Amino acid sequence: MLINTEPLRKVLELEHKKGYLDSAVFGGLDKFLRNWTGQAIGSITNSQLLSRFHKLHLINSSYASLTREQRKEWVKSVLEWVAEAERMEEEKGGDKLPEESIMPSSSPRLTPARRLSSRVRRQSTVANQSIDSPITVIRGVSSSLATRFKRLGVNTVRDLLYFFPRRHLDYSQTKFISQLTVGEEETIIANVWQAHEVRLGGRRSTEAIVGDETGNVRVVWFNNPYLVKQLATNKRVVLSGRVSLFSGRHVFESPEWELLEDRELIHTGRLVPLYPLTQGLRPRQVRKLMKEVVDQWAWQVEDSLPPELKERCNLLGLPQAISQAHYPEDEAVKDKARVRLAFDELFFLQLGVLSKKRDWQESQPGSPFGVETPILEVFLKSLPFELTAAQKRVLRELLADLEKPRPMCRLLQGEVGSGKTVVATAVLLVAAANDYQGAFMVPTEILAEQHFNNICQLLSRVGHQEESEDYLNSYSGLLNRPLTVALLIGDISQVRKQELQKRILDGDIDIVIGTHALIQKGVEFHRLGLAVVDEQHRFGVEQRSELRQKGFRPHMLVMTATPIPRTLALTLYGDLDLSVIDQLPPGRQAVKTKWLKPAQRDSAYAFLRRQAASGRQAFIICPLVEESEAIQAKAAVAEYQRLSEEVFPDLRLGLLHGRMPAVEKDGVMRRFRSGELDILVSTPVVEVGIDVPNATVMLVESADRFGLSQLHQFRGRVGRGQEQSYCMFLAENPSEIGRERLDLIEKIQDGFQLAEEDLRLRGPGEFFGTRQSGLPDLRMAKLSDVALLELARSEAIRLFEKDSSLEKPEHQLLAKELARVWQEGGEWS
Ligand code: ADP
Ligand code: MG
């Protein structure tokens, strides 16, 4: 006779899950055991099994009076006994295990013996394996199934637990057949009257008539004759799906279905998860697997959040959150589950950046600067304009940082044209006055040249030019020695480059301007005191570790024209302090922005010609062909030829692309800036930072291919002088999202607002490039959820204040989890 071990095992597993509080069954475990043993004892025939049964005192148990530790031990022993009993039953039955046991539900029902044997196996698996094991440890997951999951980025059991459904279908409300509405997704519980195979559209299909006390309804499953066997007459079945009308009668067409038995429903009659699928994975199969995995493994996930934090923030426990995210009881719990999981992502992100900041600032002293230096006064006085109030405020914030013995880590945000460069130049001079070197890093060589020229121009107004060579100028009269500024870009001759590098190493150069290569390849500084990084909203992680590897802990200023809502900035760049220039220099006007259809190209050209006639200049940005610079350059050359020969033969055109030698680029930029050219035809390289106040027209081809922030950057190239400026975006056949972007850029001038829209359209991952920047992935967290962001941030700070290195015993799990999350996320050093 079979020992009915299943109820006992279930109760004990639940008791284990709930933490041995004697809460698994109503009335307590002892009462349950009295009942169960009374029924089961007669069927225990094996003497060995019986003697162990007695040793465990299952009959007169006193679970209620045990301590939690004792309960745990005892439950474990009883479960071992159960496993043993089930194993023996299996041997008696002699059943073989099916090869792949995530049986599609259309396969025959498991016999009791098979069911038992699968449980035994699973039980021992769960006991011995960690959730970081490959998913093949899960019973029934073959290596071929594992390969299919791998394509979805799922390798370990933990990955599977975090493989969340895209969404849920709400099949939770059951209806009577008489209440069905055509066109609605409905769920019914019914009796099968009869089911048979039919041909529908030439394919073998199943048709069934089912009924409840209010009526009958026809159900068809196209192309699936195998269901007939499952739907035996008088079986109870749950159906969920859209109701349609056929010959005036209701019919369910290929609904989700499930037999109503004593186990939990997973495909119908509830919130049913829809998983992202890949070839070779069937929805029912994945759901079934996920249910098993969640039930068996979710409770093994360690919840690292301290209980008092969870209570304060009203967060679900982690195992519960994971299981509810897959198979939620209702919408409200589902939301709570999402909140908990999103909180974790943001919280660990935040803890990570905070510890990076601590490492950066505290593991070595920085170099405090004296900021009362005459050169600053002289420089500011010499400017052809007065700093705006916002610039002055930000400058003060920077100087206050520089005075401190720990290195500055500051992010400076400012709308395009708000005047970040001047402020950066001012602090670079302060570094020089303190006998420290400064590095100014920019994303493109063209921009490096422009900054070099600008800074030299500014310095020549106050200092006396001493030495002047290609890529290097020095000025006397500013410090008690000549102040030397150099440009280091890939394009200069090897000999020159080596000479510059040597002078940088000797400490003979005060300010060096270049691309990121500055801190990457072969450049060694004598005494680097300040690093400024311009126009790099993805800057972060890598460059900072790069610097650290060189043994520097200079003050660091990161500048960006991509405005990021404050909370987001604090979350993603939480290791940086934040300054904002929230004001444009006086006299700036809104740039008139228009999205044009290809048919309007000629009138755009005509407009441009009129502007040129009145002495203004224009940019034309070539169509975006491909990411490759070489192809991009070729396309630009062709466009330049077309424009100068066919469209504007009478105007002076210049060409700019990334593949041109630096001297040529420099020449073109110089001629454009000095007004010798009317139109600059360019690849999207001018996107960043180029500054020509007399340019009033920006014409962008294939504008729908650019992101909002990029379009805004293009627009920022004009409107820098006193004249009214115009921006024209041409788009052939914009996609829906492209169209939306163009609508938005037409309407909105404010960079902040655009950034928020961009975030909404693109999603956080793409917007911030979190993947590339080495930050952990965000799956559940929506960065638009400001309240949760703020909560996660304030909790992280609170924890950090209490125990910044997570050394306290109650924070050990947190420390472990933090290490795991960040190690997966990227290569932080
Ligand atoms: P950003 O880098 O923030 O986009 P820039 O530093 O390139 O802006 O400055 C844009 C232009 O505004 C430059 O021509 C600069 O000389 C000018 N500028 C900067 N600050 C002021 C100011 N306070 N008043 C007038 N013009 C300014
Ligand atoms: Mg700039």
mmCIF file of N, CA, C and O in Angstrom, residues 349 352-357 359 540-542 544-545 548-549 572 575 773-776 822-823 825-829:
data_model
loop_
_atom_site.group_PDB
_atom_site.id
_atom_site.type_symbol
_atom_site.label_atom_id
_atom_site.label_comp_id
_atom_site.label_asym_id
_atom_site.label_seq_id
_atom_site.Cartn_x
_atom_site.Cartn_y
_atom_site.Cartn_z
ATOM 1 N N LEU A 349 22.766 49.919 -6.264
ATOM 2 C CA LEU A 349 23.440 50.856 -7.159
ATOM 3 C C LEU A 349 24.022 52.004 -6.341
ATOM 4 O O LEU A 349 25.183 52.374 -6.445
ATOM 5 N N GLY A 352 26.804 51.071 -4.013
ATOM 6 C CA GLY A 352 28.014 50.898 -4.822
ATOM 7 C C GLY A 352 28.680 52.225 -5.120
ATOM 8 O O GLY A 352 29.867 52.404 -4.862
ATOM 9 N N VAL A 353 27.909 53.178 -5.630
ATOM 10 C CA VAL A 353 28.534 54.460 -5.971
ATOM 11 C C VAL A 353 29.043 55.166 -4.726
ATOM 12 O O VAL A 353 30.104 55.791 -4.759
ATOM 13 N N LEU A 354 28.322 55.027 -3.636
ATOM 14 C CA LEU A 354 28.799 55.665 -2.405
ATOM 15 C C LEU A 354 30.126 55.066 -1.948
ATOM 16 O O LEU A 354 31.016 55.782 -1.515
ATOM 17 N N SER A 355 30.253 53.756 -2.093
ATOM 18 C CA SER A 355 31.533 53.212 -1.634
ATOM 19 C C SER A 355 32.668 53.567 -2.586
ATOM 20 O O SER A 355 33.797 53.731 -2.162
ATOM 21 N N LYS A 356 32.324 53.727 -3.873
ATOM 22 C CA LYS A 356 33.360 54.185 -4.810
ATOM 23 C C LYS A 356 33.829 55.583 -4.431
ATOM 24 O O LYS A 356 34.999 55.905 -4.481
ATOM 25 N N LYS A 357 32.875 56.415 -4.081
ATOM 26 C CA LYS A 357 33.237 57.773 -3.724
ATOM 27 C C LYS A 357 34.130 57.760 -2.483
ATOM 28 O O LYS A 357 35.129 58.468 -2.416
ATOM 29 N N ASP A 359 36.060 55.356 -1.494
ATOM 30 C CA ASP A 359 37.387 54.866 -1.869
ATOM 31 C C ASP A 359 38.203 55.972 -2.510
ATOM 32 O O ASP A 359 39.373 56.168 -2.228
ATOM 33 N N GLY A 540 32.673 58.088 -16.423
ATOM 34 C CA GLY A 540 32.549 57.602 -15.061
ATOM 35 C C GLY A 540 33.628 56.614 -14.785
ATOM 36 O O GLY A 540 34.811 56.875 -14.980
ATOM 37 N N VAL A 541 33.059 55.536 -14.391
ATOM 38 C CA VAL A 541 33.771 54.369 -13.991
ATOM 39 C C VAL A 541 35.160 54.175 -14.609
ATOM 40 O O VAL A 541 36.161 54.270 -13.925
ATOM 41 N N GLU A 542 35.175 53.910 -15.922
ATOM 42 C CA GLU A 542 36.437 53.475 -16.512
ATOM 43 C C GLU A 542 37.531 54.510 -16.321
ATOM 44 O O GLU A 542 38.631 54.208 -15.908
ATOM 45 N N ARG A 544 37.828 56.880 -14.275
ATOM 46 C CA ARG A 544 38.291 57.068 -12.917
ATOM 47 C C ARG A 544 39.219 55.951 -12.476
ATOM 48 O O ARG A 544 40.216 56.177 -11.825
ATOM 49 N N SER A 545 38.867 54.713 -12.874
ATOM 50 C CA SER A 545 39.781 53.632 -12.473
ATOM 51 C C SER A 545 41.110 53.796 -13.196
ATOM 52 O O SER A 545 42.160 53.511 -12.653
ATOM 53 N N ARG A 548 43.143 56.078 -11.356
ATOM 54 C CA ARG A 548 43.616 55.505 -10.116
ATOM 55 C C ARG A 548 44.780 54.557 -10.366
ATOM 56 O O ARG A 548 45.726 54.487 -9.617
ATOM 57 N N GLN A 549 44.669 53.825 -11.502
ATOM 58 C CA GLN A 549 45.760 52.907 -11.801
ATOM 59 C C GLN A 549 47.071 53.645 -12.006
ATOM 60 O O GLN A 549 48.135 53.107 -11.805
ATOM 61 N N LEU A 572 22.726 57.824 -10.300
ATOM 62 C CA LEU A 572 23.679 57.193 -11.199
ATOM 63 C C LEU A 572 25.085 57.728 -11.053
ATOM 64 O O LEU A 572 26.047 57.040 -11.295
ATOM 65 N N ASP A 575 28.359 59.201 -6.835
ATOM 66 C CA ASP A 575 29.696 59.380 -6.304
ATOM 67 C C ASP A 575 30.236 60.756 -6.637
ATOM 68 O O ASP A 575 31.319 61.121 -6.259
ATOM 69 N N SER A 773 28.658 51.673 -19.077
ATOM 70 C CA SER A 773 29.357 52.418 -18.051
ATOM 71 C C SER A 773 29.691 51.549 -16.847
ATOM 72 O O SER A 773 30.233 52.021 -15.883
ATOM 73 N N GLY A 774 29.379 50.270 -16.943
ATOM 74 C CA GLY A 774 29.789 49.372 -15.873
ATOM 75 C C GLY A 774 28.908 49.436 -14.642
ATOM 76 O O GLY A 774 29.258 48.930 -13.599
ATOM 77 N N LEU A 775 27.761 50.073 -14.773
ATOM 78 C CA LEU A 775 26.834 50.084 -13.644
ATOM 79 C C LEU A 775 25.968 48.831 -13.708
ATOM 80 O O LEU A 775 25.738 48.303 -14.775
ATOM 81 N N PRO A 776 25.472 48.395 -12.567
ATOM 82 C CA PRO A 776 24.588 47.224 -12.616
ATOM 83 C C PRO A 776 23.318 47.541 -13.410
ATOM 84 O O PRO A 776 22.916 48.692 -13.523
ATOM 85 N N TRP A 822 27.796 44.221 -7.898
ATOM 86 C CA TRP A 822 28.739 45.071 -8.628
ATOM 87 C C TRP A 822 29.738 44.286 -9.429
ATOM 88 O O TRP A 822 30.243 44.761 -10.431
ATOM 89 N N GLN A 823 30.003 43.096 -8.974
ATOM 90 C CA GLN A 823 30.953 42.313 -9.737
ATOM 91 C C GLN A 823 30.288 41.861 -11.027
ATOM 92 O O GLN A 823 30.902 41.830 -12.080
ATOM 93 N N GLY A 825 27.967 43.611 -12.498
ATOM 94 C CA GLY A 825 27.670 44.799 -13.279
ATOM 95 C C GLY A 825 28.819 45.278 -14.131
ATOM 96 O O GLY A 825 28.621 45.729 -15.246
ATOM 97 N N GLY A 826 30.009 45.212 -13.668
ATOM 98 C CA GLY A 826 31.082 45.775 -14.474
ATOM 99 C C GLY A 826 32.425 45.612 -13.826
ATOM 100 O O GLY A 826 32.573 44.898 -12.847
ATOM 101 N N GLU A 827 33.405 46.250 -14.394
ATOM 102 C CA GLU A 827 34.764 46.037 -13.904
ATOM 103 C C GLU A 827 35.255 47.197 -13.064
ATOM 104 O O GLU A 827 36.229 47.843 -13.381
ATOM 105 N N TRP A 828 34.527 47.449 -12.040
ATOM 106 C CA TRP A 828 35.021 48.476 -11.134
ATOM 107 C C TRP A 828 36.267 47.973 -10.446
ATOM 108 O O TRP A 828 36.336 46.827 -10.069
ATOM 109 N N SER A 829 37.197 48.861 -10.294
ATOM 110 C CA SER A 829 38.370 48.428 -9.545
ATOM 111 C C SER A 829 38.205 48.875 -8.112
ATOM 112 O O SER A 829 37.400 49.719 -7.816
#
